Amino acid sequence: MHSQRITLGFYGENTSAEQSLVHGSVLLHNSVLFPEAHADLDSESLNTTGLNCLPVLQTVQFLHKLIQQLSVDIFFIDWERPRGKANKTIQGTPSPVSIWRTYFVANEWNEIQTIRKISPTFQIMAVLFLLEVVGFSSLALRDPWSDLQRPPQSYAPPYSLTLRYGLAATLWLCIGLLQIIFSSAFHERFVEDKIRQFVDLCSISNISVLLLSHRCFGYYIHGRSVHGHADTNMEEMNINLKREAESLCGQRGLLPNTDTQTFQISITSRLRLQYDRILEPLSRRNGPSRLVDAASGHPFDQSTKAYHTMNRFLGSVIDHAHRDMEYVVRDKLFFERVIGMEFLEPMDKSIFYNDESHSFSDVLFYGNEATLLIFDTLFFCVVDLGAQSFILAGVLTYVQQMIFRLIRNGIGRRNLANKTLVDQRFLI
C-alpha cells in the first residue's frame, strides 16, 4: 500500500508533504550531479549580498556631506567705504554704500552651489547608450558571446548578477572619470571655470567671503579691491581693469606683493565665540523676509545692526586691528597636504593656510564630485540589481539627482539668507 501511494503520487494524487519530499529529492539529486553549478549560485548570492552593503555606507557619507554643506556658516565682508557726502546740506553725512554688490555676489554663490564637474544627464545617456544600443550588456550573460550583438534566433542565457553589477559600475565610473579629465584639462582652462570666476568677481566687487564648515575651521576668499572702491561708473571700472592688466597697481593677494586670495583657515576659540555673539540676533530672526513694516521693525533694525557690526569686526580682524585675535599666514607642510589635516592647533593666533587649489569648493557639490559619482554609481547598480532593467535604473538615478539638487538648492538658499542677511527674493 505504501509503494502504491508513492506511485499514485507521481500521477498527481500525492499530498503536499509528498510534493515537498519529491522536490527536495530532485534538488538533492541535481546538487549531487552538478555541484559546481550550485556552488556558483551560492557564491553569486553571497557576492550580491556583500555588494548591497556598499550603497548603505556610501549613502551615510553622502548625507553627512550634504548636511554639512546645508549648515555652513558664511558671511560676505564688504570693504567698500563711503565716498563724498550724500547731502551737502547735512554736514558730516557720508553717502551710503550700495548693497547691490553684496546681493550680486550672494546670488552668484547661490548659483554655483550645485554645479558639478560632470554633466549628470550626459552621464546617464552615455551609459545607457553603451549598454542597450552598443550591446555591452551581453558581456554580463552567463554564457558570453564573441560578438556584442547576438543573433535573434540564438540561445539567450540568463544574466550573471555579479557580472551585471560589475559591468554597470565599470562603465559608469569610466565615463565619469573621462568627463572629469575633460573638465579639468580642457573646459576649465579654455572655456569656463566658475570657481575661479567667482574669486575674480569677489575682487571686482570689493567683497571677501568667510566660510566656516566646522566650528573653528573653514575657508577665506580675499576679495578686497586693489583699487580701493568698486562702486564706480563704467568708465572708471574699465580704467581700473586696464591698470590691473598692465600691472600698474598692487596685487590682489592678502599679503603684499602676492596673488594668493584663497585660504584654508583654523581660527581660535576666542574668535569663534565673538563671531557667535554677533551672529546671535541674526539666528533669532523669523520669517523668510526681513523687509517688515514699521510695526514690527525692531527685529529688522536689530538684524541690520548685527550685520554692520559683523562686517566691521571681521574687516578689523583681517586688518590686524585686534591684538588678541591675530592670525598668521603660512604654507601647509607636504605631509599635511597629503593627509588633508593640520598639525598645529590655533591656540593664541588663527592660522591662514595658502590654498592655490581653491579648496573652498569642498562646501559645494563641485568639490565633492568623487563622492557624488560613487553614490550615483552604486544607486544605479542597486536599482538595476533589483529591477534587472538598465533603463529603469537610469531614470530613477536621474530622479534621485534632481531631488537632492532641489534639496541642496532650497535649504542652501535659506541658510545663505539666514547667515548673510541677504533677502531670499534676491537669490534668483
Coordinates of C-alpha atoms in Angstrom, one line a residue:
M1 CA 0.0 0.0 0.0
H2 CA 2.8 2.4 0.8
S3 CA 4.5 1.8 -2.5
Q4 CA 1.2 2.2 -4.4
R5 CA 0.6 5.6 -2.6
I6 CA 4.0 6.9 -3.8
T7 CA 3.4 5.6 -7.3
L8 CA 0.0 7.2 -7.5
G9 CA 1.6 10.4 -6.1
F10 CA 3.6 10.8 -9.3
Y11 CA 0.3 10.9 -11.2
G12 CA -1.0 13.9 -9.3
E13 CA -2.6 12.3 -6.2
N14 CA 0.2 12.8 -3.7
T15 CA -0.2 15.2 -0.8
S16 CA 1.6 18.5 -0.2
A17 CA 4.1 16.8 2.1
E18 CA 5.0 14.3 -0.6
Q19 CA 5.4 17.0 -3.1
S20 CA 7.9 18.7 -0.9
L21 CA 9.7 15.4 -0.4
V22 CA 9.9 14.8 -4.2
H23 CA 11.0 18.4 -4.8
G24 CA 13.7 18.1 -2.2
S25 CA 14.9 14.8 -3.7
V26 CA 15.2 16.4 -7.1
L27 CA 17.2 19.3 -5.7
L28 CA 19.4 16.9 -3.8
H29 CA 19.9 14.8 -6.9
N30 CA 20.9 17.8 -9.0
S31 CA 23.2 19.2 -6.4
V32 CA 25.0 15.8 -6.3
L33 CA 25.3 15.6 -10.1
F34 CA 26.1 19.3 -10.6
P35 CA 27.9 20.6 -7.5
E36 CA 29.7 23.3 -9.5
A37 CA 26.5 25.0 -10.6
H38 CA 25.1 25.2 -7.1
A39 CA 28.4 26.4 -5.7
D40 CA 28.4 29.2 -8.3
L41 CA 24.8 30.2 -7.4
D42 CA 25.6 30.3 -3.7
S43 CA 28.8 32.3 -4.3
E44 CA 27.0 34.8 -6.5
S45 CA 24.2 35.2 -3.9
L46 CA 26.9 35.9 -1.3
N47 CA 28.7 38.4 -3.6
T48 CA 25.4 40.2 -4.3
T49 CA 24.6 40.5 -0.6
G50 CA 28.0 42.0 0.0
L51 CA 27.7 44.4 -2.8
N52 CA 24.4 45.7 -1.4
C53 CA 26.1 46.8 1.7
L54 CA 28.3 49.3 -0.2
P55 CA 25.5 51.7 -1.1
V56 CA 24.4 51.9 2.6
L57 CA 27.9 53.1 3.7
Q58 CA 28.2 55.5 0.7
T59 CA 24.7 56.9 1.4
V60 CA 25.8 57.7 5.0
Q61 CA 28.9 59.5 3.7
F62 CA 26.8 61.4 1.1
L63 CA 24.2 62.5 3.6
H64 CA 26.9 63.6 6.1
K65 CA 28.5 65.9 3.5
L66 CA 25.1 67.2 2.4
I67 CA 24.1 68.1 5.9
Q68 CA 27.4 69.8 6.5
Q69 CA 27.0 71.9 3.3
L70 CA 23.5 72.9 4.3
S71 CA 24.6 74.2 7.7
V72 CA 27.8 76.0 6.7
D73 CA 28.4 79.5 8.2
I74 CA 29.1 82.1 5.6
F75 CA 29.5 85.9 5.7
F76 CA 30.3 88.5 3.0
I77 CA 32.7 91.2 4.2
D78 CA 32.1 94.4 2.3
W79 CA 35.3 96.5 2.1
E80 CA 33.6 99.5 0.4
R81 CA 33.7 102.8 2.2
P82 CA 31.6 105.9 1.7
R83 CA 32.8 108.4 -0.9
G84 CA 31.8 112.1 -0.5
K85 CA 28.6 113.4 1.1
A86 CA 25.1 112.2 0.4
N87 CA 23.5 115.6 1.1
K88 CA 25.6 118.8 1.1
T89 CA 23.1 120.5 3.5
I90 CA 23.8 117.9 6.2
Q91 CA 27.4 118.3 7.2
G92 CA 29.3 115.1 8.0
T93 CA 26.7 112.7 6.5
P94 CA 28.6 110.3 4.2
S95 CA 26.9 108.8 1.1
P96 CA 25.6 105.3 1.8
V97 CA 27.4 102.2 0.5
S98 CA 25.3 100.3 -2.1
I99 CA 24.2 96.8 -1.0
W100 CA 23.8 95.6 -4.6
R101 CA 27.3 94.3 -4.9
T102 CA 26.7 92.1 -1.9
Y103 CA 23.4 90.9 -3.4
F104 CA 25.2 90.2 -6.7
V105 CA 28.0 88.1 -5.1
A106 CA 25.5 86.2 -2.9
N107 CA 23.4 85.4 -6.0
E108 CA 26.5 84.1 -7.8
W109 CA 27.4 81.9 -4.8
N110 CA 23.8 80.6 -4.7
E111 CA 24.1 79.6 -8.4
I112 CA 27.3 77.6 -8.0
Q113 CA 26.2 75.6 -5.0
T114 CA 25.1 72.7 -7.1
I115 CA 27.3 72.8 -10.2
R116 CA 29.3 69.7 -10.9
K117 CA 32.4 68.8 -12.9
I118 CA 30.4 66.3 -15.0
S119 CA 27.1 66.5 -16.8
P120 CA 24.8 64.1 -15.0
T121 CA 22.4 64.0 -18.0
F122 CA 25.2 63.1 -20.4
Q123 CA 26.5 60.5 -17.9
I124 CA 23.2 58.6 -17.9
M125 CA 22.6 58.9 -21.6
A126 CA 26.1 57.6 -22.4
V127 CA 25.9 54.7 -20.1
L128 CA 22.5 53.6 -21.4
F129 CA 23.8 54.0 -25.0
L130 CA 26.7 51.7 -24.4
L131 CA 24.7 49.1 -22.5
E132 CA 21.5 49.0 -24.6
V133 CA 22.4 50.2 -28.1
V134 CA 26.0 49.2 -28.5
G135 CA 25.3 45.9 -26.7
F136 CA 27.8 45.9 -23.8
S137 CA 25.1 44.3 -21.6
S138 CA 25.7 41.0 -23.4
L139 CA 29.0 40.8 -21.7
A140 CA 27.2 40.1 -18.4
L141 CA 25.5 37.0 -19.6
R142 CA 26.4 33.6 -18.0
D143 CA 27.3 32.3 -21.5
P144 CA 29.3 35.2 -23.2
W145 CA 29.2 35.6 -26.9
S146 CA 32.1 36.5 -29.1
D147 CA 30.2 39.5 -30.5
L148 CA 28.3 42.2 -28.6
Q149 CA 25.1 41.6 -30.7
R150 CA 23.6 38.1 -30.6
P151 CA 21.6 36.8 -33.5
P152 CA 17.8 36.9 -32.7
Q153 CA 17.4 33.2 -33.0
S154 CA 20.3 32.3 -30.8
Y155 CA 20.1 30.9 -27.3
A156 CA 19.8 33.7 -24.7
P157 CA 21.3 32.6 -21.4
P158 CA 20.4 34.4 -18.1
Y159 CA 22.4 37.3 -16.7
S160 CA 25.0 36.9 -14.0
L161 CA 24.1 39.3 -11.3
T162 CA 27.7 39.8 -10.3
L163 CA 28.9 40.5 -13.9
R164 CA 25.9 42.8 -14.5
Y165 CA 26.8 44.8 -11.3
G166 CA 30.4 45.0 -12.2
L167 CA 29.8 45.9 -15.8
A168 CA 27.4 48.8 -15.0
A169 CA 29.8 50.1 -12.3
T170 CA 32.8 50.0 -14.6
L171 CA 31.1 51.8 -17.4
W172 CA 29.6 54.5 -15.1
L173 CA 33.0 55.2 -13.4
C174 CA 34.9 55.2 -16.7
I175 CA 32.6 57.7 -18.3
G176 CA 32.6 59.8 -15.2
L177 CA 36.4 59.8 -15.0
L178 CA 36.6 60.8 -18.7
Q179 CA 34.3 63.7 -18.0
I180 CA 36.3 64.8 -15.0
I181 CA 39.6 64.7 -17.1
F182 CA 38.0 66.6 -19.9
S183 CA 36.6 69.2 -17.5
S184 CA 39.9 69.7 -15.7
A185 CA 42.2 69.6 -18.7
F186 CA 40.1 71.5 -21.3
H187 CA 36.9 73.0 -20.2
E188 CA 38.2 74.8 -17.1
R189 CA 41.3 76.0 -18.9
F190 CA 39.8 77.2 -22.2
V191 CA 36.1 77.6 -21.8
E192 CA 34.9 78.4 -18.3
D193 CA 36.0 77.9 -14.7
K194 CA 33.1 79.0 -12.4
I195 CA 35.1 78.6 -9.2
R196 CA 38.0 80.9 -10.4
Q197 CA 35.4 83.3 -11.9
F198 CA 33.7 83.6 -8.5
V199 CA 37.1 84.6 -6.9
D200 CA 37.6 87.2 -9.6
L201 CA 34.1 88.5 -9.1
C202 CA 34.8 89.0 -5.3
S203 CA 37.9 91.1 -6.2
I204 CA 36.0 93.3 -8.7
S205 CA 33.1 93.7 -6.2
N206 CA 35.4 94.5 -3.3
I207 CA 33.9 91.8 -1.1
S208 CA 35.6 89.0 0.8
V209 CA 33.9 85.7 1.8
L210 CA 34.3 83.9 5.1
L211 CA 33.2 80.2 5.2
L212 CA 33.2 78.1 8.3
S213 CA 32.4 74.5 7.5
H214 CA 33.3 73.4 11.1
R215 CA 33.3 75.3 14.3
C216 CA 37.0 76.5 14.0
F217 CA 37.9 75.5 10.5
G218 CA 36.8 76.9 7.2
Y219 CA 37.9 79.0 4.2
Y220 CA 38.6 82.6 3.4
I221 CA 38.4 84.3 -0.1
H222 CA 40.2 87.6 -0.1
G223 CA 38.2 89.9 -2.4
R224 CA 39.5 93.3 -1.3
S225 CA 39.8 95.5 -4.4
V226 CA 43.3 96.8 -5.2
H227 CA 41.6 100.0 -6.5
G228 CA 40.0 100.9 -3.1
H229 CA 36.5 101.3 -4.4
A230 CA 34.1 99.2 -6.6
D231 CA 31.1 101.5 -6.5
T232 CA 32.1 103.2 -9.7
N233 CA 30.8 104.0 -13.1
M234 CA 31.6 102.1 -16.3
E235 CA 34.4 104.3 -17.4
E236 CA 36.3 104.2 -14.1
M237 CA 35.7 100.4 -13.9
N238 CA 37.3 99.9 -17.3
I239 CA 40.2 102.1 -16.4
N240 CA 40.8 100.1 -13.2
L241 CA 40.8 96.8 -15.0
K242 CA 43.2 98.2 -17.7
R243 CA 45.6 99.4 -15.0
E244 CA 45.4 96.0 -13.3
A245 CA 46.1 94.2 -16.6
E246 CA 49.1 96.4 -17.2
S247 CA 50.4 95.8 -13.6
L248 CA 50.1 99.5 -12.8
C249 CA 48.6 98.7 -9.4
G250 CA 49.0 96.4 -6.4
Q251 CA 48.3 92.6 -6.5
R252 CA 45.1 91.0 -5.2
G253 CA 46.7 88.8 -2.6
L254 CA 46.1 89.1 1.2
L255 CA 49.8 89.7 1.8
P256 CA 51.7 92.5 -0.1
N257 CA 53.1 91.5 -3.4
T258 CA 51.3 88.2 -3.6
D259 CA 48.4 86.9 -5.7
T260 CA 47.1 84.3 -3.2
Q261 CA 43.4 85.1 -2.5
T262 CA 42.1 81.7 -1.2
F263 CA 43.0 80.2 2.2
Q264 CA 42.1 77.4 4.5
I265 CA 41.7 78.8 8.0
S266 CA 41.9 77.5 11.5
I267 CA 40.6 80.1 13.9
T268 CA 40.9 80.4 17.6
S269 CA 38.0 79.7 20.0
R270 CA 38.1 83.4 21.1
L271 CA 37.4 84.5 17.5
R272 CA 34.7 81.9 17.1
L273 CA 32.9 83.0 20.4
Q274 CA 32.9 86.6 19.3
Y275 CA 31.6 85.6 15.9
D276 CA 28.7 83.7 17.5
R277 CA 27.9 86.6 19.9
I278 CA 27.5 89.0 17.0
L279 CA 25.6 86.5 14.9
E280 CA 23.1 85.6 17.6
P281 CA 20.5 88.3 16.7
L282 CA 20.6 87.0 13.1
S283 CA 19.9 83.5 14.1
R284 CA 16.8 84.6 16.0
R285 CA 15.2 86.1 13.0
N286 CA 11.9 84.5 11.9
G287 CA 10.2 84.6 8.6
P288 CA 11.5 84.5 5.0
S289 CA 11.7 88.3 4.6
R290 CA 13.4 91.0 6.6
L291 CA 11.6 93.8 4.8
V292 CA 9.0 94.2 7.6
D293 CA 6.7 97.1 8.3
A294 CA 7.2 99.8 11.0
A295 CA 5.0 98.0 13.5
S296 CA 7.5 95.1 13.6
G297 CA 10.6 97.0 12.6
H298 CA 12.6 96.3 15.7
P299 CA 13.8 92.8 14.6
F300 CA 14.9 94.3 11.2
D301 CA 16.8 97.1 12.9
Q302 CA 18.5 94.6 15.2
S303 CA 19.5 92.4 12.3
T304 CA 20.8 95.3 10.3
K305 CA 22.9 96.5 13.3
A306 CA 24.3 93.0 13.8
Y307 CA 25.2 92.8 10.1
H308 CA 27.2 96.1 10.2
T309 CA 28.8 95.0 13.5
M310 CA 29.9 91.7 12.0
N311 CA 31.2 93.4 8.8
R312 CA 33.3 95.9 10.8
F313 CA 34.5 93.1 13.2
L314 CA 35.7 90.7 10.5
G315 CA 37.2 93.5 8.5
S316 CA 39.2 94.7 11.5
V317 CA 40.4 91.1 12.2
I318 CA 41.7 90.8 8.6
D319 CA 43.4 94.2 9.1
H320 CA 45.1 93.0 12.3
A321 CA 43.2 95.5 14.4
H322 CA 42.7 93.1 17.3
R323 CA 45.8 92.0 19.2
D324 CA 44.0 89.2 20.9
M325 CA 42.7 87.8 17.6
E326 CA 45.8 87.9 15.4
Y327 CA 46.5 85.4 12.6
V328 CA 49.5 84.2 10.7
V329 CA 49.7 83.1 7.0
R330 CA 51.8 80.1 6.2
D331 CA 52.0 77.2 3.7
K332 CA 50.9 73.7 4.7
L333 CA 53.6 71.1 5.2
F334 CA 53.8 68.4 2.5
F335 CA 52.5 65.7 4.8
E336 CA 49.7 68.0 5.9
R337 CA 48.6 68.3 2.3
V338 CA 48.9 64.6 1.7
I339 CA 46.7 63.5 4.6
G340 CA 44.4 66.6 4.5
M341 CA 44.7 67.7 8.1
E342 CA 46.7 70.3 10.1
F343 CA 49.2 69.5 12.9
L344 CA 49.1 72.9 14.6
E345 CA 46.3 73.9 16.9
P346 CA 45.3 77.6 16.8
M347 CA 45.7 78.5 20.4
D348 CA 46.8 82.1 20.5
K349 CA 46.7 83.0 16.8
S350 CA 44.5 81.9 14.0
I351 CA 46.3 80.3 11.0
F352 CA 45.6 81.1 7.4
Y353 CA 47.0 78.4 5.1
N354 CA 47.7 79.4 1.5
D355 CA 45.4 77.4 -0.8
E356 CA 46.0 77.7 -4.5
S357 CA 43.7 74.8 -5.2
H358 CA 40.5 76.7 -4.2
S359 CA 39.5 74.1 -1.6
F360 CA 36.5 76.2 -0.6
S361 CA 34.7 74.3 -3.3
D362 CA 34.5 71.5 -0.7
V363 CA 31.4 73.2 0.7
L364 CA 29.8 72.9 -2.8
F365 CA 28.8 70.0 -5.0
Y366 CA 31.8 70.9 -7.2
G367 CA 34.4 69.9 -4.7
N368 CA 32.7 66.6 -3.8
E369 CA 32.5 65.1 -7.3
A370 CA 34.1 61.8 -6.3
T371 CA 31.5 61.3 -3.5
L372 CA 28.6 62.1 -5.8
L373 CA 30.0 60.0 -8.7
I374 CA 30.4 56.9 -6.5
F375 CA 27.0 57.5 -4.9
D376 CA 25.3 57.7 -8.3
T377 CA 27.2 54.6 -9.5
L378 CA 26.1 52.5 -6.6
F379 CA 22.5 53.8 -6.8
F380 CA 22.3 52.9 -10.5
C381 CA 23.8 49.4 -9.9
V382 CA 21.5 48.6 -6.9
V383 CA 18.3 49.6 -8.8
D384 CA 19.4 47.5 -11.8
L385 CA 20.1 44.6 -9.5
G386 CA 16.6 44.7 -8.2
A387 CA 14.7 45.6 -11.4
Q388 CA 17.0 43.9 -14.0
S389 CA 16.5 47.0 -16.2
F390 CA 19.2 49.4 -17.1
I391 CA 16.7 51.9 -18.5
L392 CA 14.7 52.0 -15.2
A393 CA 17.9 52.3 -13.2
G394 CA 18.9 55.3 -15.4
V395 CA 15.5 57.0 -15.0
L396 CA 15.5 56.6 -11.2
T397 CA 19.1 57.8 -10.9
Y398 CA 18.1 61.0 -12.8
V399 CA 15.1 61.5 -10.5
Q400 CA 17.3 60.9 -7.4
Q401 CA 19.8 63.5 -8.7
M402 CA 17.1 66.1 -9.3
I403 CA 15.6 65.5 -5.8
F404 CA 18.9 66.0 -4.0
R405 CA 19.7 69.0 -6.2
L406 CA 16.4 70.6 -5.3
I407 CA 17.0 69.9 -1.6
R408 CA 20.6 71.4 -1.8
N409 CA 19.3 74.5 -3.6
G410 CA 16.3 75.1 -1.4
I411 CA 17.8 74.6 2.0
G412 CA 21.1 76.1 0.9
R413 CA 19.4 79.3 -0.3
R414 CA 17.6 79.6 3.1
N415 CA 20.8 79.0 5.0
L416 CA 22.6 81.6 2.8
A417 CA 19.9 84.2 3.6
N418 CA 19.9 83.5 7.3
K419 CA 23.6 83.7 7.7
T420 CA 24.3 86.8 5.4
L421 CA 21.2 88.9 5.8
V422 CA 20.6 88.7 2.0
D423 CA 16.9 88.5 1.3
Q424 CA 15.8 85.3 -0.5
R425 CA 14.0 87.3 -3.1
F426 CA 17.3 88.5 -4.5
L427 CA 18.6 84.9 -4.8
I428 CA 17.4 84.0 -8.3

